[in-house]
mmCIF file of C-alpha atoms and ligand atoms in Angstrom:
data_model
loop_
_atom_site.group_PDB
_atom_site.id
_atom_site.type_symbol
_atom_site.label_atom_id
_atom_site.label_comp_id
_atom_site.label_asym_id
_atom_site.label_seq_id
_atom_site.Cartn_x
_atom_site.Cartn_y
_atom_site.Cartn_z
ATOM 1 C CA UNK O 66 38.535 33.682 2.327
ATOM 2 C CA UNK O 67 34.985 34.229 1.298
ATOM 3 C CA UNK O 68 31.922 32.225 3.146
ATOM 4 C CA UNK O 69 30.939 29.339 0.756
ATOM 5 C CA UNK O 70 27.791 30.426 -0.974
ATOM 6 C CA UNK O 71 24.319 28.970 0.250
ATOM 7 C CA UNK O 72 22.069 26.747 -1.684
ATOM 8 C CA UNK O 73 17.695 27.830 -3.162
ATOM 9 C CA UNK O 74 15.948 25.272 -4.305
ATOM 10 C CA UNK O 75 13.557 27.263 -6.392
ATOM 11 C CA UNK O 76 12.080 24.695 -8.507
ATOM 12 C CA UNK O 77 10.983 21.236 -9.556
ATOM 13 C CA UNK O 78 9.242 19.404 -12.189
ATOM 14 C CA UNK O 79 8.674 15.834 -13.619
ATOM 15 C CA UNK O 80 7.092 13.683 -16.481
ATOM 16 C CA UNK O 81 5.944 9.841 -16.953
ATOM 17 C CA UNK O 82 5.082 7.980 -19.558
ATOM 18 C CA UNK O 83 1.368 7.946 -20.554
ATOM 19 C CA UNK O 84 0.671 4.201 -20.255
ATOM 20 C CA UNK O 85 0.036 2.319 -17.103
ATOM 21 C CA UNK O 86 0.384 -0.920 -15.836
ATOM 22 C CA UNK O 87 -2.246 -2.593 -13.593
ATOM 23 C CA UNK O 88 -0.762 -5.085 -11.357
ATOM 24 C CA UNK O 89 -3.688 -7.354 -12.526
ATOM 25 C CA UNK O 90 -1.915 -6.438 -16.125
ATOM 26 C CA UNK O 91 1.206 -7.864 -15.359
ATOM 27 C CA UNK O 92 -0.551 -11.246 -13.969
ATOM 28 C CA UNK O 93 -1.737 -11.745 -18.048
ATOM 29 C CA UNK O 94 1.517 -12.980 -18.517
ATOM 30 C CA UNK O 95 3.493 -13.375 -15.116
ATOM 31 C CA UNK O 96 2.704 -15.774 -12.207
ATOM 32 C CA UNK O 97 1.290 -12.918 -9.495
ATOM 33 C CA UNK O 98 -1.198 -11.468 -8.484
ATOM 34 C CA UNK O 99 -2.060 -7.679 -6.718
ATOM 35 C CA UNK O 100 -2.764 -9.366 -3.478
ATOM 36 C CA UNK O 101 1.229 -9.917 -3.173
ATOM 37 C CA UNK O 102 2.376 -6.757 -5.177
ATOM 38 C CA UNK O 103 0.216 -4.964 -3.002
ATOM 39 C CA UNK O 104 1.195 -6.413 0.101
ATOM 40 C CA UNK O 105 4.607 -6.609 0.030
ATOM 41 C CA UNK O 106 5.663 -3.191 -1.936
ATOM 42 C CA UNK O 107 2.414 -1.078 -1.991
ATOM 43 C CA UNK O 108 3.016 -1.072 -5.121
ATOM 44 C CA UNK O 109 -0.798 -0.877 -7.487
ATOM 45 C CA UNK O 110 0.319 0.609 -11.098
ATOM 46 C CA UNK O 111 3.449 1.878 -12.767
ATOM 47 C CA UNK O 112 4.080 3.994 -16.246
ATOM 48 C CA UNK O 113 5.547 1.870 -18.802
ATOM 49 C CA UNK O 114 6.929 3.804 -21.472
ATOM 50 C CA UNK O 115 5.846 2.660 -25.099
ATOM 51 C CA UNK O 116 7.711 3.066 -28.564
ATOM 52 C CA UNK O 117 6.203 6.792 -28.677
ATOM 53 C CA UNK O 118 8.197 7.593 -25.290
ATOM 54 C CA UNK O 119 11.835 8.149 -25.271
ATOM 55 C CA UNK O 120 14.034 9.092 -21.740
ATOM 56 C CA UNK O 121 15.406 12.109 -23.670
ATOM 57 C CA UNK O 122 12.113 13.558 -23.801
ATOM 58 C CA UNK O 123 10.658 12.740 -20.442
ATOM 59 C CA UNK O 124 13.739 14.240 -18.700
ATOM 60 C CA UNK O 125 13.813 17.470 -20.756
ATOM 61 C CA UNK O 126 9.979 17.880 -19.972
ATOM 62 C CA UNK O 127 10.874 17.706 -16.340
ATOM 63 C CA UNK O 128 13.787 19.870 -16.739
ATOM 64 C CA UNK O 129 11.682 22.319 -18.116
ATOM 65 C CA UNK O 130 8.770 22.290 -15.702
ATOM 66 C CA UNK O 131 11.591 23.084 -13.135
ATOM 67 C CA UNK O 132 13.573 25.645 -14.741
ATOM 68 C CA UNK O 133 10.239 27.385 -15.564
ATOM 69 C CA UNK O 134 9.068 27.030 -11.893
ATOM 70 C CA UNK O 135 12.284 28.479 -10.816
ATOM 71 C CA UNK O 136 11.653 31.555 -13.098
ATOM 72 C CA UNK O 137 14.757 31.403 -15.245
ATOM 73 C CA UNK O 138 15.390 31.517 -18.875
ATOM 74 C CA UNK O 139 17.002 28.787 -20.982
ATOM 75 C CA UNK O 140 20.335 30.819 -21.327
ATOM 76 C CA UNK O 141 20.921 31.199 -17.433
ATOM 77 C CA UNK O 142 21.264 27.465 -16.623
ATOM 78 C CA UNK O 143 24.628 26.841 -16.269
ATOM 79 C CA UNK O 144 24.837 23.258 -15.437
ATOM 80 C CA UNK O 145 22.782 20.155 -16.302
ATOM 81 C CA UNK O 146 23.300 17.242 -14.507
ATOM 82 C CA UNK O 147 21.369 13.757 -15.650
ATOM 83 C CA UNK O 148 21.075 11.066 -12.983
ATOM 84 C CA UNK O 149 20.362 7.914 -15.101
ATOM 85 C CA UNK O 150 21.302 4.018 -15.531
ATOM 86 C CA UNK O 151 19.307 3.815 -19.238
ATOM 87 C CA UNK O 152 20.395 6.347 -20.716
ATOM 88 C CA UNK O 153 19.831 6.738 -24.938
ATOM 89 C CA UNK O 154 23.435 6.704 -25.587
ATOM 90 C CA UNK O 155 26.236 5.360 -23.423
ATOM 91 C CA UNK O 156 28.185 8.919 -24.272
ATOM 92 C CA UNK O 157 25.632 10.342 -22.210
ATOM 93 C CA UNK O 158 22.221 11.619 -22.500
ATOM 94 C CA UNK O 159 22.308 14.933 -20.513
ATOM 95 C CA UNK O 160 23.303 17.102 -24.239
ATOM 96 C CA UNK O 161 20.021 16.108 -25.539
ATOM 97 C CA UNK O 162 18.397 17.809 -22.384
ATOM 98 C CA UNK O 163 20.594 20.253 -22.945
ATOM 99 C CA UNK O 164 19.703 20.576 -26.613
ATOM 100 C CA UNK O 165 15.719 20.491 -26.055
ATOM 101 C CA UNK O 166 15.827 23.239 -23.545
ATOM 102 C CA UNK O 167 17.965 25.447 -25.445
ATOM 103 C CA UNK O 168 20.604 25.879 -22.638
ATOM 104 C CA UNK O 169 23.037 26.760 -24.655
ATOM 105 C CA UNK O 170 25.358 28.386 -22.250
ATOM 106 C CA UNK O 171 25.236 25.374 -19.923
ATOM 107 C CA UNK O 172 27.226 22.194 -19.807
ATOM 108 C CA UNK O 173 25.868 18.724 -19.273
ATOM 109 C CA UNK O 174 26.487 15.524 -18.473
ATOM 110 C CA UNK O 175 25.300 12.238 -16.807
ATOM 111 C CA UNK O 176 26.093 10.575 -13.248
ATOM 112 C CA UNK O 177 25.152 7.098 -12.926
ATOM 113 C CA UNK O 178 24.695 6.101 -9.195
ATOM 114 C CA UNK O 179 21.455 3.658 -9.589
ATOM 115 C CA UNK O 180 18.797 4.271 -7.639
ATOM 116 C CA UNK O 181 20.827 6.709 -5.268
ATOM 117 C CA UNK O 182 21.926 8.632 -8.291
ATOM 118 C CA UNK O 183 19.815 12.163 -7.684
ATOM 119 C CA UNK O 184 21.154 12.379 -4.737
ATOM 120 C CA UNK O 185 24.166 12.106 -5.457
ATOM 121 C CA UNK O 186 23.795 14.584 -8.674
ATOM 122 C CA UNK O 187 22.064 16.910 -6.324
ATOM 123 C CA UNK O 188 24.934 17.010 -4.363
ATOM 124 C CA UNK O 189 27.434 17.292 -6.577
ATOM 125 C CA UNK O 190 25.751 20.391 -8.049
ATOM 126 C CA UNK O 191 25.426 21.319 -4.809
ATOM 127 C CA UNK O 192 29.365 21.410 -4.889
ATOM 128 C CA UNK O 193 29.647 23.754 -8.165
ATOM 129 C CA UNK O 194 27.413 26.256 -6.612
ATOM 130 C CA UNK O 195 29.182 26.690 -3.032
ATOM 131 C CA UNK O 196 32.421 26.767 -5.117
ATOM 132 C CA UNK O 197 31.102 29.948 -6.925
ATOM 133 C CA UNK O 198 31.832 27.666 -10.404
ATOM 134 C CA UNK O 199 28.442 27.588 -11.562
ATOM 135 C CA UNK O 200 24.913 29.659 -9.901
ATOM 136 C CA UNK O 201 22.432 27.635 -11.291
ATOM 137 C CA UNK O 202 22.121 24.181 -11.458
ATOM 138 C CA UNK O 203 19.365 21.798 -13.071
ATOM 139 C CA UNK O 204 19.215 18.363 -11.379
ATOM 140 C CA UNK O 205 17.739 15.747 -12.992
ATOM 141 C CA UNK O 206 16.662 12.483 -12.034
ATOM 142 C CA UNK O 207 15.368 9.806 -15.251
ATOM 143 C CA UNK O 208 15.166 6.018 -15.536
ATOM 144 C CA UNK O 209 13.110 3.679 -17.720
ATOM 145 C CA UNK O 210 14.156 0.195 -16.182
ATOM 146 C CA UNK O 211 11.004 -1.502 -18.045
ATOM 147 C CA UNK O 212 13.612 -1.748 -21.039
ATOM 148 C CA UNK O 213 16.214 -3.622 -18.382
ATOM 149 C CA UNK O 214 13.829 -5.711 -16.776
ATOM 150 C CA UNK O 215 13.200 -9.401 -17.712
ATOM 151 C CA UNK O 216 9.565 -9.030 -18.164
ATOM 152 C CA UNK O 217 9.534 -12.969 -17.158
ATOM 153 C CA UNK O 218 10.856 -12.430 -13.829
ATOM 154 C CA UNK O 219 7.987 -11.802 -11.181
ATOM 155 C CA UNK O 220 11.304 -11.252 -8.494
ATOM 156 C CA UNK O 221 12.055 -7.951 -10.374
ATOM 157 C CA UNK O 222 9.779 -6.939 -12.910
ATOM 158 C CA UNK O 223 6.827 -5.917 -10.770
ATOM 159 C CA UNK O 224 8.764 -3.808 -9.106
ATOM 160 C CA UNK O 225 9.796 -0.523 -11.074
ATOM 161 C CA UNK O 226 8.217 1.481 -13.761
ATOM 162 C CA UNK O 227 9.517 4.300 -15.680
ATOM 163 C CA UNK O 228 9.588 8.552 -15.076
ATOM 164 C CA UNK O 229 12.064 11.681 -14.671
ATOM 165 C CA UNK O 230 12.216 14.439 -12.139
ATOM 166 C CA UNK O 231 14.030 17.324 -12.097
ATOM 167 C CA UNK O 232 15.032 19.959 -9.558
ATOM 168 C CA UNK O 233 16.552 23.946 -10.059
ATOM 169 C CA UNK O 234 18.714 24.612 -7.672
ATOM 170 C CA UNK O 235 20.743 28.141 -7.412
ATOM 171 C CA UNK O 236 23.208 30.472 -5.289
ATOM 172 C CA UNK O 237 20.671 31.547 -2.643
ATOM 173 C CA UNK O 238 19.914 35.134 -1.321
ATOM 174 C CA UNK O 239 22.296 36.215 1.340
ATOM 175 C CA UNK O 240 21.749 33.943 4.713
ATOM 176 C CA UNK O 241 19.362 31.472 3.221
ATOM 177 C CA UNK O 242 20.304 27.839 3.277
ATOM 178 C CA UNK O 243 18.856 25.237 1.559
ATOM 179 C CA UNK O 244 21.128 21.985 1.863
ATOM 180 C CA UNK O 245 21.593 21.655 5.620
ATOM 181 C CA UNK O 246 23.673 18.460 5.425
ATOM 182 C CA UNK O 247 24.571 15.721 3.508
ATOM 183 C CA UNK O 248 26.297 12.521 3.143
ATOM 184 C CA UNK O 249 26.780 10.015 0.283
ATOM 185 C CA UNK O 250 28.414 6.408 0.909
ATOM 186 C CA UNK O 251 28.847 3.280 -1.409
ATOM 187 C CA UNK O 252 29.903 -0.699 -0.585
ATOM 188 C CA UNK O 253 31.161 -1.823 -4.083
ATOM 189 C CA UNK O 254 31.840 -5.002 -1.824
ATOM 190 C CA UNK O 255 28.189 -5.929 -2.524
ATOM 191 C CA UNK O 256 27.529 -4.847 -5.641
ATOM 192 C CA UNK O 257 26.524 -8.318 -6.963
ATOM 193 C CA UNK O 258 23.266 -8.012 -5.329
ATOM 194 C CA UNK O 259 21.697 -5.341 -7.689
ATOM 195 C CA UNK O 260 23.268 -5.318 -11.210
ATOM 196 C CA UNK O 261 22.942 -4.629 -14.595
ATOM 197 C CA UNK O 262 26.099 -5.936 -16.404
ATOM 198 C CA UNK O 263 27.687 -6.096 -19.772
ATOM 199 C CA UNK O 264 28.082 -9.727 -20.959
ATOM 200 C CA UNK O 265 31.333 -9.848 -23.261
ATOM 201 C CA UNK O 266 31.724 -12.386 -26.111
ATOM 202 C CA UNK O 267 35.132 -13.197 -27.631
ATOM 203 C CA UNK O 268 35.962 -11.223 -31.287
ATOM 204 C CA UNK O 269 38.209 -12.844 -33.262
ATOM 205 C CA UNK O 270 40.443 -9.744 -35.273
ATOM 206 C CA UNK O 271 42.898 -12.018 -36.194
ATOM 207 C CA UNK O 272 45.091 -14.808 -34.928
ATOM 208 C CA UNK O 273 46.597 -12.786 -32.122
ATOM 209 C CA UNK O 274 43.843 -9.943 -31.049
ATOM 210 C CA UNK O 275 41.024 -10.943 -29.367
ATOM 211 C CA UNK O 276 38.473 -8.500 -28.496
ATOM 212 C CA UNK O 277 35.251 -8.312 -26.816
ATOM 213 C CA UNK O 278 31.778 -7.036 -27.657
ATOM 214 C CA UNK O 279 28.427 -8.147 -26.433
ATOM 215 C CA UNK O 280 25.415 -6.172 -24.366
ATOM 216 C CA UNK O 281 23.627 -5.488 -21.642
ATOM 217 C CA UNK O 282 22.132 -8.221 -20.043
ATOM 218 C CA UNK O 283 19.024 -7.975 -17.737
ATOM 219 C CA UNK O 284 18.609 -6.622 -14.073
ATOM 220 C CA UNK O 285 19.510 -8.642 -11.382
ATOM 221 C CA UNK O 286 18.168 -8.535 -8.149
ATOM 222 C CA UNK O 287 18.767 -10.114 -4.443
ATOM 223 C CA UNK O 288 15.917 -8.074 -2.528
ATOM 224 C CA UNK O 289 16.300 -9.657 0.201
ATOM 225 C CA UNK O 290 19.581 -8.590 0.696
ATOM 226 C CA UNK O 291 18.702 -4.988 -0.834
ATOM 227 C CA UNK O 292 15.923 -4.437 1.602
ATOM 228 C CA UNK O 293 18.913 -5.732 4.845
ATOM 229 C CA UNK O 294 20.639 -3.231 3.680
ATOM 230 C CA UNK O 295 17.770 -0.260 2.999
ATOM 231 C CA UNK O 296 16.407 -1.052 6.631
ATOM 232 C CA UNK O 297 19.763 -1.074 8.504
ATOM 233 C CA UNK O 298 21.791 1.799 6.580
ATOM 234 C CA UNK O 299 18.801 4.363 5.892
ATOM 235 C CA UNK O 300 17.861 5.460 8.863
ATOM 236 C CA UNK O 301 21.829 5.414 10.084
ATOM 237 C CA UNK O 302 22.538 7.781 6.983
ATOM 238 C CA UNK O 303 19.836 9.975 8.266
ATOM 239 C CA UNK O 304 19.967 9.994 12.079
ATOM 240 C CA UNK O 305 24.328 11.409 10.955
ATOM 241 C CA UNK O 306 23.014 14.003 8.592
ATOM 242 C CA UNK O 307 19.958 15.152 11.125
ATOM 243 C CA UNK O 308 23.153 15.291 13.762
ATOM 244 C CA UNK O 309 25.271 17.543 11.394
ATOM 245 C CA UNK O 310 23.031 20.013 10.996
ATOM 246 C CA UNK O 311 22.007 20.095 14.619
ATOM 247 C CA UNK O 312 18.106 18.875 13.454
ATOM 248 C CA UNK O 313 15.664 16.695 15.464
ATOM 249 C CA UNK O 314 13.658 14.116 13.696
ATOM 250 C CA UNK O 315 10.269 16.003 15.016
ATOM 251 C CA UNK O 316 11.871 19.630 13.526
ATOM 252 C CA UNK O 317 11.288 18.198 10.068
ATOM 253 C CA UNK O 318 8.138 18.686 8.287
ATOM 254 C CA UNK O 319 8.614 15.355 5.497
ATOM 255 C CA UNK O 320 10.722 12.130 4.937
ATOM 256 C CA UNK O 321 11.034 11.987 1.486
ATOM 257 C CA UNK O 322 12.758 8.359 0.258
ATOM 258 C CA UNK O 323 13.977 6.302 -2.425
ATOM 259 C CA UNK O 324 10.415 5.021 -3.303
ATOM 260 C CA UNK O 325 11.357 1.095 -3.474
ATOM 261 C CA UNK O 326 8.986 -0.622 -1.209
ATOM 262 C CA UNK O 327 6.182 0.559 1.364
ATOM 263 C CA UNK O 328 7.524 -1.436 3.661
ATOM 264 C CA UNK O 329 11.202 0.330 3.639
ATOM 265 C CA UNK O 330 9.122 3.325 4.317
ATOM 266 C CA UNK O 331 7.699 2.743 7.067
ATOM 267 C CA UNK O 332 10.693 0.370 9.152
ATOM 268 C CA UNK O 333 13.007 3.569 8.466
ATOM 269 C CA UNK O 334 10.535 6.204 9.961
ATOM 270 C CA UNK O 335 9.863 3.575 12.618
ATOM 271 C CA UNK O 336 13.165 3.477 13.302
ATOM 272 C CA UNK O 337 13.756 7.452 13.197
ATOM 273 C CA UNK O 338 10.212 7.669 15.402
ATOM 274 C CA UNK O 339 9.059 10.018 12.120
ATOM 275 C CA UNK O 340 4.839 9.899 12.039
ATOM 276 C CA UNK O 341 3.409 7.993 9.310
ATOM 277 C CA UNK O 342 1.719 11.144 8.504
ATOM 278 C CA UNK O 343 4.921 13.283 7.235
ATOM 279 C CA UNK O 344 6.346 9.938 4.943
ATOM 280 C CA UNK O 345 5.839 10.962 1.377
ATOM 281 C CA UNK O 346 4.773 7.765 -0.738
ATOM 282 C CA UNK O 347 3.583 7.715 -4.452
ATOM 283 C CA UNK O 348 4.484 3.896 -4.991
ATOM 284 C CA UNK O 349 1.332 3.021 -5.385
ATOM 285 C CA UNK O 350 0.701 5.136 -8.718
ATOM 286 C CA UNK O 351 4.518 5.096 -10.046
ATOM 287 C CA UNK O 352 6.391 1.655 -8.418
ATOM 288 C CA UNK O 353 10.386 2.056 -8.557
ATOM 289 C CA UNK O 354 11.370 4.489 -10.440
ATOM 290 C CA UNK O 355 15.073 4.725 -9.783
ATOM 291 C CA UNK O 356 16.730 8.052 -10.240
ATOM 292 C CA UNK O 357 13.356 9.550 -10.385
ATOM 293 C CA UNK O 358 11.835 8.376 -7.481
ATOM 294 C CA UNK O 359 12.835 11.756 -5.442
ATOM 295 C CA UNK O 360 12.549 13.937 -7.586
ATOM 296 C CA UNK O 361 8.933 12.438 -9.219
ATOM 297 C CA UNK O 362 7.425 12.969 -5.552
ATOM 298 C CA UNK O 363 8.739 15.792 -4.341
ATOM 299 C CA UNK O 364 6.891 17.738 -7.265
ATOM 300 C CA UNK O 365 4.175 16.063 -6.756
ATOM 301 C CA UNK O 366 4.049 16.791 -3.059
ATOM 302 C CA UNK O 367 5.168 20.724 -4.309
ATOM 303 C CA UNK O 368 2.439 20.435 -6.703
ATOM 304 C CA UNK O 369 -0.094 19.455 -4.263
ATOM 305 C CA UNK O 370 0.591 21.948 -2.119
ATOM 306 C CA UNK O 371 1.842 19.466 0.584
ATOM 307 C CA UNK O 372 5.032 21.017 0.671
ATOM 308 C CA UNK O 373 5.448 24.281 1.300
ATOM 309 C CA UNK O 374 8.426 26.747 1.009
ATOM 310 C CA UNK O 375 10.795 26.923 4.147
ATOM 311 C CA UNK O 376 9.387 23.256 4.677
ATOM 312 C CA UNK O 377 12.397 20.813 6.239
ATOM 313 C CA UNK O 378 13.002 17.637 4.320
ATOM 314 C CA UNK O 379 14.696 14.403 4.799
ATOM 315 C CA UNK O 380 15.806 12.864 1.980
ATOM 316 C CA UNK O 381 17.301 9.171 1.505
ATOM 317 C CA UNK O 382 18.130 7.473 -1.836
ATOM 318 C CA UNK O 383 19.936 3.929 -1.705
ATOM 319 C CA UNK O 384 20.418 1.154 -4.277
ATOM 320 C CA UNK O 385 22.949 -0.544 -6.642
ATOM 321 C CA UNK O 386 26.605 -0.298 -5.929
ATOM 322 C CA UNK O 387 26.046 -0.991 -3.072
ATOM 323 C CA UNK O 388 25.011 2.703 -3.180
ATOM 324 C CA UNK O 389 23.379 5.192 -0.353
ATOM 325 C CA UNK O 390 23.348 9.112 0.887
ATOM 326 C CA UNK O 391 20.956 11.671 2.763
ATOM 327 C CA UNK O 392 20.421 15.157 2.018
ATOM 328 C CA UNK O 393 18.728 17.378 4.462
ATOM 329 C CA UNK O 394 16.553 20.297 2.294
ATOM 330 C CA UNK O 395 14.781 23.432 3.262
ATOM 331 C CA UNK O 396 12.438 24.085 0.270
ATOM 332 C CA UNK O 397 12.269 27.068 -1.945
ATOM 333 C CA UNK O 398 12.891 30.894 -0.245
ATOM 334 C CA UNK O 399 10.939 32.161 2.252
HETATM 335 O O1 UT7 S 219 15.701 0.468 -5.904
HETATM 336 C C1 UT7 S 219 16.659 -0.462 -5.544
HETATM 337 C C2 UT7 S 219 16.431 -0.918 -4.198
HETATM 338 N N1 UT7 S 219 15.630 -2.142 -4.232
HETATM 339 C C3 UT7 S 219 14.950 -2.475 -3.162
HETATM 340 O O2 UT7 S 219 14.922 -1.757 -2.208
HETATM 341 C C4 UT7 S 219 14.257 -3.810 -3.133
HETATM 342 C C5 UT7 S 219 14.322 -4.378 -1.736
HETATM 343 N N2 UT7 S 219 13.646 -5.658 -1.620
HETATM 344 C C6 UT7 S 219 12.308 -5.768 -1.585
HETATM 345 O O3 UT7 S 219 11.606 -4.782 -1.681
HETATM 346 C C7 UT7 S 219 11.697 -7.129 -1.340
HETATM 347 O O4 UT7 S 219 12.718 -8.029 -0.987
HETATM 348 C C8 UT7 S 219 10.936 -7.673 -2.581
HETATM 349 C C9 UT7 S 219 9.656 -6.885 -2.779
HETATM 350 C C10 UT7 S 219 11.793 -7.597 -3.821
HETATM 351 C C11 UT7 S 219 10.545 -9.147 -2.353
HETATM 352 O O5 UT7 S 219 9.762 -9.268 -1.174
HETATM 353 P P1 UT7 S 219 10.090 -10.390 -0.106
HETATM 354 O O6 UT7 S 219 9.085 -10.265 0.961
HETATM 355 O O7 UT7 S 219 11.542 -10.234 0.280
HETATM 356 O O8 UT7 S 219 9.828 -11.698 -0.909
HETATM 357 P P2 UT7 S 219 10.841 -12.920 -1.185
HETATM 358 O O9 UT7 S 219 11.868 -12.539 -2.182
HETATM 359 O O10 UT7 S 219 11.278 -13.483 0.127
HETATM 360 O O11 UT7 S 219 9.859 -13.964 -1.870
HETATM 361 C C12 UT7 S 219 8.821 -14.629 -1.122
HETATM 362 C C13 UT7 S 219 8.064 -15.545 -2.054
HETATM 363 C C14 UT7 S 219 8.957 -16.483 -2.853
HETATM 364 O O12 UT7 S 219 8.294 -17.711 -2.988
HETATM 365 P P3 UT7 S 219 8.741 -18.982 -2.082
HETATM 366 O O13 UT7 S 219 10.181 -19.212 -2.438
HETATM 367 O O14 UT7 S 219 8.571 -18.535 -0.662
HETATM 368 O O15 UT7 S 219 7.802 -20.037 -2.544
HETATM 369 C C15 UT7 S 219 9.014 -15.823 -4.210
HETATM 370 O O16 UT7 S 219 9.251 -16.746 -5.267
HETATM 371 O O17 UT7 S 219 7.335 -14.780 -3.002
HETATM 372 C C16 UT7 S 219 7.630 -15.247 -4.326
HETATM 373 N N3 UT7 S 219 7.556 -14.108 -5.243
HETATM 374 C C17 UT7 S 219 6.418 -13.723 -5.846
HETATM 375 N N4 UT7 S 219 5.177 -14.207 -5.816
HETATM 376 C C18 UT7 S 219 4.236 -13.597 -6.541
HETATM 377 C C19 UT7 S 219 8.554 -13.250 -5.599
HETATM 378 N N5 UT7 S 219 8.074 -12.324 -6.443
HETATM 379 C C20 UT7 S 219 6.763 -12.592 -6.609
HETATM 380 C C21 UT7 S 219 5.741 -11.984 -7.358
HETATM 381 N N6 UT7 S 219 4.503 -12.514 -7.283
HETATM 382 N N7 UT7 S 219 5.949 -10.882 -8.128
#
């Protein structure tokens, strides 16, 4: 039997709506203020995307930006995979990515996994390329939870904003690895501390068929709970996948989480004695932004020049499901 193939991650990208929201903003309507935002997420602004903005559009700009960075032409993506929980159509929004780039010899399709959900995707592409199935791979990462929120609700409301990232991932050159280790876990046990459910209202058809129809109500939140959880399980999802691959925590060069809270941040690398220093954080500028938290800073961080190819990443996402996972990355091809 052949050796599995290895894993390049040549290229990311990422797009936000153009409107942001001030914490002071939000206290025009809501009891807060940016004293307690601040304080107990780190949160200062998030993009809120408008009528103008739609998440078909923001995630195909990403994809783009990455498949572009990654050198490749619309016809050689083979696989598009859209990590979302609002997506534009319940049938999936990944063909309209597909669509906008032209990737016409690809196929797409959504994974919904909440907050942990390009992680997941990036690991299940990560699947179709070891395989040999499929060589390369657009990830993609895209959430606009300001149309889920109850805007009325300081307990969630303040906390997410809206964005997509997007990563190209490909069969690497001989020897090169760029997904050291992984793991993904869920606890659908304790889902009722993060959902977004459908609320179902009788139909009456006729005197003996009784359907149901209704809608999506609006996100619910224990954070207490959530951030139990995100302490305890993150950094025991990361020490396993650091042991896998036979990694220290000083080896790597960035720990790149689920952006949820400042304070989640900084208890996990605490806990994994990481250096405040090498903890990548943009929840200042972008709050929550579910899927595409990851995604949304690692370009940044690419873009930046912070990280560098050959660099050695942690990566956590965790959320709604109970959902969580860990991906260790070496970036790019050196
Ligand atoms: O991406 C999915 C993963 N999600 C997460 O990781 C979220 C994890 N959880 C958290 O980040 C934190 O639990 C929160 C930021 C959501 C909340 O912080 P907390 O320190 O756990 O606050 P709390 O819920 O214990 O609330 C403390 C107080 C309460 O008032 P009382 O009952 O003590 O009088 C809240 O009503 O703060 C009040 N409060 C607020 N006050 C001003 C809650 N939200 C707000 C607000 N502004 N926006």
């Amino acid at each position: 039997m052949s050796a599995a193939v290895g894993i390049a991650l040549t290229g990311s990208g990422s797009a936000t709506p153009s409107r942001t929201v001030s914490n002071d903003e939000l206290s025009l309507w809501l009891d807060t203020s940016d004293g307690w935002i601040r304080s107990r997420t780190g949160i200062a602004a998030r993009r809120v995307a408008t009528l103008e903005d739609s998440l078909e559009s923001l995630a195909s700009q990403a994809a783009r930006e990455a498949m572009d960075q990654a050198g490749w032409t619309p016809d050689q993506v083979e696989l598009i995979l859209l990590a979302t929980s609002s997506p534009e159509d319940l049938f999936g929004s990944a063909p309209a990515v597909q669509a906008a780039l032209g990737a016409t010899n690809a196929v797409a399709f959504d994974l919904t996994a909440a907050c942990s959900g390009f992680l997941f995707a990036l690991i299940t592409g990560a699947q179709y390329i070891r395989a040999g199935t499929y060589r390369r791979v657009l990830v993609v990462g895209a959430d606009m939870l300001s149309r889920w929120v109850d805007w009325q609700d300081r307990r969630t409301c303040v906390l997410f904003g809206d964005g997509a990232g997007a990563m190209a991932m490909e069969a690497a050159p001989h020897g090169w690895e760029g997904l050291l280790a992984m793991a993904m876990e869920t606890d659908g046990r304790r889902r009722h501390c993060l959902t977004l459910s459908h609320h179902t209202t009788p139909q009456n058809l006729h005197e003996q068929l009784q359907a149901g129809s209704g809608g999506f109500g609006s996100i619910t939140m224990d954070g207490q709970e959530v951030y139990k959880f995100a302490v305890q399980q993150v950094p025991l999802v990361l020490t396993r996948v650091l042991q896998q691959a036979g990694i220290t925590p000083e080896q790597l060069d960035w720990l790149l989480l689920h952006q949820a809270n400042e304070r989640i941040l900084a208890a996990v690398a605490q806990r994994l004695g990481i250096p405040a220093s090498k903890v990548l954080s943009n929840l200042q500028h972008y709050g929550n932004t579910s899927a595409a938290t990851i995604p949304l800073m690692l370009h940044g961080a690419v873009s930046t020049g912070g990280i560098q190819p050959g660099h050695l990443i942690a990566s956590s996402g965790f959320g709604a499901g109970l959902s969580w996972g860990a991906a260790l990355l070496r970036w790019g091809v050196t």
